[in-house]
PDB file of C-alpha atoms in Angstrom:
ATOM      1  CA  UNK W 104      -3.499  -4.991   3.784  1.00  0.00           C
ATOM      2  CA  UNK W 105      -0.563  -7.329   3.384  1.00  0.00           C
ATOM      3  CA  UNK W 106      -1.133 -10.581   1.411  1.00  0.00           C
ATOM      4  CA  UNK W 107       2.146 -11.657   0.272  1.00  0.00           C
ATOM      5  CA  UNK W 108       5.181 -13.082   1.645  1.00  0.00           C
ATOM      6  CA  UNK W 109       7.970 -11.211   2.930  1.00  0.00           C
ATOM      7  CA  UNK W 110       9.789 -13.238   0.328  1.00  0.00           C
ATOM      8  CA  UNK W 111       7.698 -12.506  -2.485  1.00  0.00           C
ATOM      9  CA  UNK W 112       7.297  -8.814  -1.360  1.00  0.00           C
ATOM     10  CA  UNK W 113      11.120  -8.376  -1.696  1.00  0.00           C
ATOM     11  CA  UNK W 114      11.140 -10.062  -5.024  1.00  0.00           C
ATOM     12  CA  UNK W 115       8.517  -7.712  -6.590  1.00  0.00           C
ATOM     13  CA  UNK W 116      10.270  -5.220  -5.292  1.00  0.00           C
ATOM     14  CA  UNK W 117      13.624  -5.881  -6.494  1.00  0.00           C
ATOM     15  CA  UNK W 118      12.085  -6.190  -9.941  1.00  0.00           C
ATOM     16  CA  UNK W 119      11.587  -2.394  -9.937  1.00  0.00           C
ATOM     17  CA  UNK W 120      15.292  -1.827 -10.169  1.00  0.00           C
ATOM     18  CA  UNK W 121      15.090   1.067  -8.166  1.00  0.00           C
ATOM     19  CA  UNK W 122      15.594   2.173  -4.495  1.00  0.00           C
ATOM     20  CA  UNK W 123      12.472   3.135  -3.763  1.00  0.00           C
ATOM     21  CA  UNK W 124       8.605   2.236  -5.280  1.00  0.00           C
ATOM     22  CA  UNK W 125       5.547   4.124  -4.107  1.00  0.00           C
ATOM     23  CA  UNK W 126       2.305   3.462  -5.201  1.00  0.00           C
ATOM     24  CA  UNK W 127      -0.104   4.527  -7.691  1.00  0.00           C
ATOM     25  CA  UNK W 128      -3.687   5.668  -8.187  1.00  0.00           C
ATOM     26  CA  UNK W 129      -6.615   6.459 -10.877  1.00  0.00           C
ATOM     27  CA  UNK W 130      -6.570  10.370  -9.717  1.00  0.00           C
ATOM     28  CA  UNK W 131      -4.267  13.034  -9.650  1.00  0.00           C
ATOM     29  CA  UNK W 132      -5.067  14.544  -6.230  1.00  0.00           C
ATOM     30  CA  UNK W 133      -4.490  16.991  -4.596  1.00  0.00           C
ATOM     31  CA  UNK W 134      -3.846  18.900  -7.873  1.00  0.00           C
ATOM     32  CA  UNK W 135      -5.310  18.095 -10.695  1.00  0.00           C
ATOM     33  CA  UNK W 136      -2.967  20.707 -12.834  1.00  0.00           C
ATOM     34  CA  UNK W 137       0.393  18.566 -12.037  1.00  0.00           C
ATOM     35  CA  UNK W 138      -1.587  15.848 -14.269  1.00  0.00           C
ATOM     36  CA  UNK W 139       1.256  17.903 -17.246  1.00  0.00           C
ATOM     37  CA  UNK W 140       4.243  16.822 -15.228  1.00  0.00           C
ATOM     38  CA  UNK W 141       3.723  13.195 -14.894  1.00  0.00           C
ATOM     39  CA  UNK W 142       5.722  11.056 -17.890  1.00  0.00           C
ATOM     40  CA  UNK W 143       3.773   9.886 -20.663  1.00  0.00           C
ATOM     41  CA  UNK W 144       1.718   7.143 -20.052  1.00  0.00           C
ATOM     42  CA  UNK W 145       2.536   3.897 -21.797  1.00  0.00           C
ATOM     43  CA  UNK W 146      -0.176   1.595 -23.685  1.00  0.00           C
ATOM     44  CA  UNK W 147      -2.152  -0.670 -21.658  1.00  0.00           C
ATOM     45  CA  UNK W 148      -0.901   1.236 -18.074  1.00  0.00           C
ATOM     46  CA  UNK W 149      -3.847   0.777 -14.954  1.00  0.00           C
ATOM     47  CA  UNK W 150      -2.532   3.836 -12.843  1.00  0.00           C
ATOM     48  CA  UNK W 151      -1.243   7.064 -13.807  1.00  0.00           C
ATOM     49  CA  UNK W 152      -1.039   8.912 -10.100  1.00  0.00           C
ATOM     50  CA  UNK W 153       0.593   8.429  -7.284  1.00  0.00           C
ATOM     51  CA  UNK W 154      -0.575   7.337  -3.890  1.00  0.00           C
ATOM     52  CA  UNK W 155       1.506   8.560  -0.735  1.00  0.00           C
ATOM     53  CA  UNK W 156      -0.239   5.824   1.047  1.00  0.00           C
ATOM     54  CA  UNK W 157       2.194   3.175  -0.487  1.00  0.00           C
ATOM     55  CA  UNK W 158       5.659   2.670  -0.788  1.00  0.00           C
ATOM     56  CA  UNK W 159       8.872   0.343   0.011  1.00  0.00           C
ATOM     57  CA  UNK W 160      12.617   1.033  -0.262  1.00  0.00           C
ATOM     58  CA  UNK W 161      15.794   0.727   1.343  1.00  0.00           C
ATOM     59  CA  UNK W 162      15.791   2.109   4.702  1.00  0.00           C
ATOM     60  CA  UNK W 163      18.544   4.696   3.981  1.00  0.00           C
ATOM     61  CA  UNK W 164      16.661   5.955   0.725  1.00  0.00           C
ATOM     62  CA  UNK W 165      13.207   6.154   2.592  1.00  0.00           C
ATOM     63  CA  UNK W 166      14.765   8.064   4.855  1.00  0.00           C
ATOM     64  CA  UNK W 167      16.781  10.359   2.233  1.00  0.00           C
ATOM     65  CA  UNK W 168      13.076  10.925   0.833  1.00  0.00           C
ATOM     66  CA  UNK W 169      11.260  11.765   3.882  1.00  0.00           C
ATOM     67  CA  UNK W 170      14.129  14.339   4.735  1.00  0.00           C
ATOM     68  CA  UNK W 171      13.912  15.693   1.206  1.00  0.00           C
ATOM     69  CA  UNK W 172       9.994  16.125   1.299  1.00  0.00           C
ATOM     70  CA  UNK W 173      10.258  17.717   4.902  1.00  0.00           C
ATOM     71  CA  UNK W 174      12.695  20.659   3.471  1.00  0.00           C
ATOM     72  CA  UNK W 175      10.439  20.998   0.462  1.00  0.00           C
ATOM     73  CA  UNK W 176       7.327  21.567   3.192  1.00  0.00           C
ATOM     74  CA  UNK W 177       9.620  23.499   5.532  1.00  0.00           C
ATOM     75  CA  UNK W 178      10.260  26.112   2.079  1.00  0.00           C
ATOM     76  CA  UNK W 179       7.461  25.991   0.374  1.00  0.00           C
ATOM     77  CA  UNK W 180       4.435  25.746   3.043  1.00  0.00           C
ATOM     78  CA  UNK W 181       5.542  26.180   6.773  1.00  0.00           C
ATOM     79  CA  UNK W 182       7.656  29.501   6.020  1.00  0.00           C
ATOM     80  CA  UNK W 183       4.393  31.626   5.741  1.00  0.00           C
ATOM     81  CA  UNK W 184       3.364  29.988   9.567  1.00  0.00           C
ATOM     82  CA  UNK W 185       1.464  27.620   8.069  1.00  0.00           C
ATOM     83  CA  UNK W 186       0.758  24.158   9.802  1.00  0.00           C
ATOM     84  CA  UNK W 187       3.038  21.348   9.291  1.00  0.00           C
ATOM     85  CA  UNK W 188       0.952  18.914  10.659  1.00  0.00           C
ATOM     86  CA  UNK W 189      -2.102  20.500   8.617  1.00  0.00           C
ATOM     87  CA  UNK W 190      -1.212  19.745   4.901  1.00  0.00           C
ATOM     88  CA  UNK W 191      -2.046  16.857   2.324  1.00  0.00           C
ATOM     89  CA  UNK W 192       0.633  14.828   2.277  1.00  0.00           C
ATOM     90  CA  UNK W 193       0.446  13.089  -1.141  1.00  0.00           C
ATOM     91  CA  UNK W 194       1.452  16.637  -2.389  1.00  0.00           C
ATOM     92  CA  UNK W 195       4.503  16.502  -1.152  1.00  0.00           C
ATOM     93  CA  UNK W 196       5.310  12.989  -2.747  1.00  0.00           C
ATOM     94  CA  UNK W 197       4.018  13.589  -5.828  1.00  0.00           C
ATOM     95  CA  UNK W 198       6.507  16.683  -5.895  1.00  0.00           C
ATOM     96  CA  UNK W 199       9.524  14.504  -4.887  1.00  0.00           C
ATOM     97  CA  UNK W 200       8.574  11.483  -7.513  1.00  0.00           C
ATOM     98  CA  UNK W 201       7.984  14.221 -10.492  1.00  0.00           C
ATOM     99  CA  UNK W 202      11.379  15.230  -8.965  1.00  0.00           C
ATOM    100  CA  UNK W 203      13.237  12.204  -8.789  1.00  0.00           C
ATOM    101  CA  UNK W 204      11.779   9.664 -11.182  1.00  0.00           C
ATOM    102  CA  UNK W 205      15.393   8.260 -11.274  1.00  0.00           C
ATOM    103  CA  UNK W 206      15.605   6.681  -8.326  1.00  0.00           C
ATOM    104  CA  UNK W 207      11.403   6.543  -7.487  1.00  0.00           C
ATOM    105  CA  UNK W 208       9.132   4.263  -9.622  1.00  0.00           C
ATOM    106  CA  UNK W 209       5.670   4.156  -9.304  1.00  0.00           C
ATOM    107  CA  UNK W 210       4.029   1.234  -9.251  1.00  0.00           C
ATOM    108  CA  UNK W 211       1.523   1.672 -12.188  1.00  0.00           C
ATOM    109  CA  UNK W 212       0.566  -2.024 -12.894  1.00  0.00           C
ATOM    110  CA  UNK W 213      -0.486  -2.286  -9.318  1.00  0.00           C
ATOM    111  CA  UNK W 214       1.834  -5.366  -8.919  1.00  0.00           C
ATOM    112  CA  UNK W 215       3.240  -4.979  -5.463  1.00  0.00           C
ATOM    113  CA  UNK W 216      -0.093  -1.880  -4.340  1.00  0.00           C
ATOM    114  CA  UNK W 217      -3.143  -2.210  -5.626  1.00  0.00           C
ATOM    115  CA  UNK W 218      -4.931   1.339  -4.551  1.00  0.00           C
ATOM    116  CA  UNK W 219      -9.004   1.446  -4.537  1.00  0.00           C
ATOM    117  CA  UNK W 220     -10.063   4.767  -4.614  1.00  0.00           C
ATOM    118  CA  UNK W 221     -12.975   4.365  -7.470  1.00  0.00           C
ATOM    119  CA  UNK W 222     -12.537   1.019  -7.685  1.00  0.00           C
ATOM    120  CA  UNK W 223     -15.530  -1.740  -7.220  1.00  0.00           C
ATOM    121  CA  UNK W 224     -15.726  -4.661  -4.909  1.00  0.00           C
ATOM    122  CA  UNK W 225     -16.787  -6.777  -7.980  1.00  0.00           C
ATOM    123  CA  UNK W 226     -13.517  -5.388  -9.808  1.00  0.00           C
ATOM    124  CA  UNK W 227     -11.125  -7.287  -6.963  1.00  0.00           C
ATOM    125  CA  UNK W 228     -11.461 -11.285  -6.757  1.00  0.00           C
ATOM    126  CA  UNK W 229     -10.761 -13.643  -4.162  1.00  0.00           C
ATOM    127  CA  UNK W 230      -8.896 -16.481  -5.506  1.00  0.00           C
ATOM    128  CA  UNK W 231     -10.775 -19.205  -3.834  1.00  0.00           C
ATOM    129  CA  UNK W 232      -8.062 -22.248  -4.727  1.00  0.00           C
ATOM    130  CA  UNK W 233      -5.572 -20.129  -3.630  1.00  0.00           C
ATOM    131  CA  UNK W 234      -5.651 -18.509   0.043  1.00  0.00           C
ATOM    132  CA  UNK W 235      -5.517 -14.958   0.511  1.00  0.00           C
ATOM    133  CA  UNK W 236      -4.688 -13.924  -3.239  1.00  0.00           C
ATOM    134  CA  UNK W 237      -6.976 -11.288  -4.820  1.00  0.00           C
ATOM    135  CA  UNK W 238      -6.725 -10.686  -8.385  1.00  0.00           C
ATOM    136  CA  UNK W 239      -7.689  -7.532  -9.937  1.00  0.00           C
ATOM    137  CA  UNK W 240      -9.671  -7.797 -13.305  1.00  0.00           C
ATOM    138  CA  UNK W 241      -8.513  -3.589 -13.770  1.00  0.00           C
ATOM    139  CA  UNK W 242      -4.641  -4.899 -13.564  1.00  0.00           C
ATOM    140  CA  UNK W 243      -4.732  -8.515 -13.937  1.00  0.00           C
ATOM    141  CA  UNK W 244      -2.488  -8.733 -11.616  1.00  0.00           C
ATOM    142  CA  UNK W 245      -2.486 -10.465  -8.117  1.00  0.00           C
ATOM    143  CA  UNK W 246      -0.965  -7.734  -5.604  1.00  0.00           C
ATOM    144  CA  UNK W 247       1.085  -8.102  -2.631  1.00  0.00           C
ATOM    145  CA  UNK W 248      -1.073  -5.446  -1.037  1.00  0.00           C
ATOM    146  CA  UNK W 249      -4.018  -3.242  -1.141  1.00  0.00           C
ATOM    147  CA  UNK W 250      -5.213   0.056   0.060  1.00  0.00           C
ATOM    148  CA  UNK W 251      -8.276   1.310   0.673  1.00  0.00           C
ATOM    149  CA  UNK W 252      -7.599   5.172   0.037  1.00  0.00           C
ATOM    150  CA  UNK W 253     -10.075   7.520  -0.817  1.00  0.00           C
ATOM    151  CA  UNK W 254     -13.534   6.179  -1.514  1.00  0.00           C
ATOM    152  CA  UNK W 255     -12.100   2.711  -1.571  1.00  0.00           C
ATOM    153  CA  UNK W 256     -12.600   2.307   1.893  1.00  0.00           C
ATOM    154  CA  UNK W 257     -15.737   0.365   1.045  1.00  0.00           C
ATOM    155  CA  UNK W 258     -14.286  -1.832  -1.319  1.00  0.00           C
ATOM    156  CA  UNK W 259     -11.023  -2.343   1.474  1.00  0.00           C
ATOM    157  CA  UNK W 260     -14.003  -3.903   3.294  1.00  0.00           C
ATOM    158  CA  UNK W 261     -15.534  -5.778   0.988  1.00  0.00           C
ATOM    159  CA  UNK W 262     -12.705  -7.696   0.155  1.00  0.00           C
ATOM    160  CA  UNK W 263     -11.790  -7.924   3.883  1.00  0.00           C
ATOM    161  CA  UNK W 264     -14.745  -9.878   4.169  1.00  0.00           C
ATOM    162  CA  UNK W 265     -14.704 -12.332   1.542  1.00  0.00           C
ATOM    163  CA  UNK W 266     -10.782 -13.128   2.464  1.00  0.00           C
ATOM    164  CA  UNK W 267     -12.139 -13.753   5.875  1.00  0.00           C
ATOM    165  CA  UNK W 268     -15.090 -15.909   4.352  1.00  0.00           C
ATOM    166  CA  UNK W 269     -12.269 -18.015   2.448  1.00  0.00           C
ATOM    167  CA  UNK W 270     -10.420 -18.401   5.879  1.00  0.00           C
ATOM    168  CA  UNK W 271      -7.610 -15.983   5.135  1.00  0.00           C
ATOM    169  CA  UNK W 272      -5.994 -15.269   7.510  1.00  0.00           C
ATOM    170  CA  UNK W 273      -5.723 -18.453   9.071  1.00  0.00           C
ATOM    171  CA  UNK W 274      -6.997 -17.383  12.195  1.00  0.00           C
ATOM    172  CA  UNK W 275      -9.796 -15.528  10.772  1.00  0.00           C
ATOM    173  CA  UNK W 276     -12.398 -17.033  13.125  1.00  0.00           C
ATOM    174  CA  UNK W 277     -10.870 -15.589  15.679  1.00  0.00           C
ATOM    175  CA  UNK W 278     -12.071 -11.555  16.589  1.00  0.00           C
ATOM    176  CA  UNK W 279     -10.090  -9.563  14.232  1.00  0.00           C
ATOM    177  CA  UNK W 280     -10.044  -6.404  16.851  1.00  0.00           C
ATOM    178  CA  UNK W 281      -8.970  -8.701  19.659  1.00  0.00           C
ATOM    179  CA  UNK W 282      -5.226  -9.634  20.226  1.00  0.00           C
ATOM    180  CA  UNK W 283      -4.746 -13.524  20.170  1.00  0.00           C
ATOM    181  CA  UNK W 284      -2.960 -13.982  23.481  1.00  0.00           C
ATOM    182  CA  UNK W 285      -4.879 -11.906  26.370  1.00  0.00           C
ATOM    183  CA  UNK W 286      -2.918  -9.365  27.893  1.00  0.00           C
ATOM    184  CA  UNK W 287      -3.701 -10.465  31.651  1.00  0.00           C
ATOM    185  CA  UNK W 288      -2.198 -13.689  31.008  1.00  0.00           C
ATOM    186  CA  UNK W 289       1.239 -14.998  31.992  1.00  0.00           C
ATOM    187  CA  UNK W 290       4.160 -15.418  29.870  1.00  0.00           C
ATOM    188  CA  UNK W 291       3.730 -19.715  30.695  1.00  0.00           C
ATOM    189  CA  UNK W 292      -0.388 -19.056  30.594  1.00  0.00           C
ATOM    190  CA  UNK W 293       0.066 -17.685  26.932  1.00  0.00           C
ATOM    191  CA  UNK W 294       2.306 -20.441  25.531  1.00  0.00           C
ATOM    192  CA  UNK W 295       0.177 -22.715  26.827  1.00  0.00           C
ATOM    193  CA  UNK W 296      -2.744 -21.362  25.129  1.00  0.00           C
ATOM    194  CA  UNK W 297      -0.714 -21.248  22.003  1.00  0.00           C
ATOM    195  CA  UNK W 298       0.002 -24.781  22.364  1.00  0.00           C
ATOM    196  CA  UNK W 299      -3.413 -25.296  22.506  1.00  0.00           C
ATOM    197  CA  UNK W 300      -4.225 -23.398  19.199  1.00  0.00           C
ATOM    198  CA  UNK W 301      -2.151 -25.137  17.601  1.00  0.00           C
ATOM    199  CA  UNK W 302      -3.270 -28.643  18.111  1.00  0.00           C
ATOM    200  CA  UNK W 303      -6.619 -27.825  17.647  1.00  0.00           C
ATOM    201  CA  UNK W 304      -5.678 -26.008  14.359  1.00  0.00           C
TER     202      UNK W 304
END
């Protein structure tokens, strides 16, 4: 879930000083044993692991990763007729970040991701005088996004609730399954109804 800016999302980002920033987590799945490979944590860091779930860069770098990982599958797990589309995926990106930690850094003060797997509801809090910021009492930090991976799907909701409860987004009392403009109406019937909103907003 987004809750930041595009503006502020592209500032965090930039901050990293590197081309691409993926996410991480509390775990080190799906192998424990590559826990040896990872850099030395430093004092006071939230997240040691990372989480394939969650990651920015330039486009051209994203897609010099996602080439990179698919030859590393295509050598090392499709040649014996194994399953492409059957495989964990955070594998694979934990292999290219332990590869390339030059140009990758993981996000382990959960600034711009905040991941949840094993994470409470009660450890993420809604800001209530400020409107749709969460701040994390593991990270004390106020992310531009979380994830509900793992076991933190419970938590996603939680906190999915009480943003809603503090009218984040604004058009929270709205269904959040249904689309805001019906897709029977006219182009002219839909502005219109936007109009509408808005004035009664």
């Amino acid at each position: 879930m987004l809750l930041s800016t595009a503006t502020e999302i592209r500032e965090r980002f930039e901050s990293f000083r590197r081309p691409i920033v993926i996410g991480a987590e509390l775990g080190c799945a799906p192998d424990e044993g590559m826990k040896v490979l990872y850099p030395k944590p430093k004092r006071g860091q939230n997240f040691f692991y990372v989480n394939s779930g969650t990651y920015i860069g330039y486009a051209n770098d994203i897609r010099d990763m996602l080439a990179e990982i698919s030859a590393d599958i295509a050598d090392h797990h499709s040649f014996t007729g194994a399953s492409k589309h059957r495989l964990d995926d955070q594998r694979w990106f934990t292999r290219h970040y332990i590869r390339n930690q030059d140009s990758v850094a993981m996000d382990v003060d959960g600034v711009m991701f905040h991941t949840l797997h094993d994470v409470e509801p009660t450890q993420i809090q809604v800001v209530p005088e400020r409107t749709g910021v969460v701040l994390s009492s593991i990270t004390d930090t106020q992310p531009c996004a979380i994830h509900g991976n793992g076991n933190g799907i419970t938590t996603f909701h939680d906190v999915s609730r009480r943003l809603v409860e503090a009218n984040w987004p604004p058009n929270s009392n709205m269904d959040a399954t249904a689309s805001p403009i019906s897709p029977n109406l006219s182009r002219d019937d839909a502005d219109l109804l936007r109009r509408r909103r808005s004035k009664s907003a």
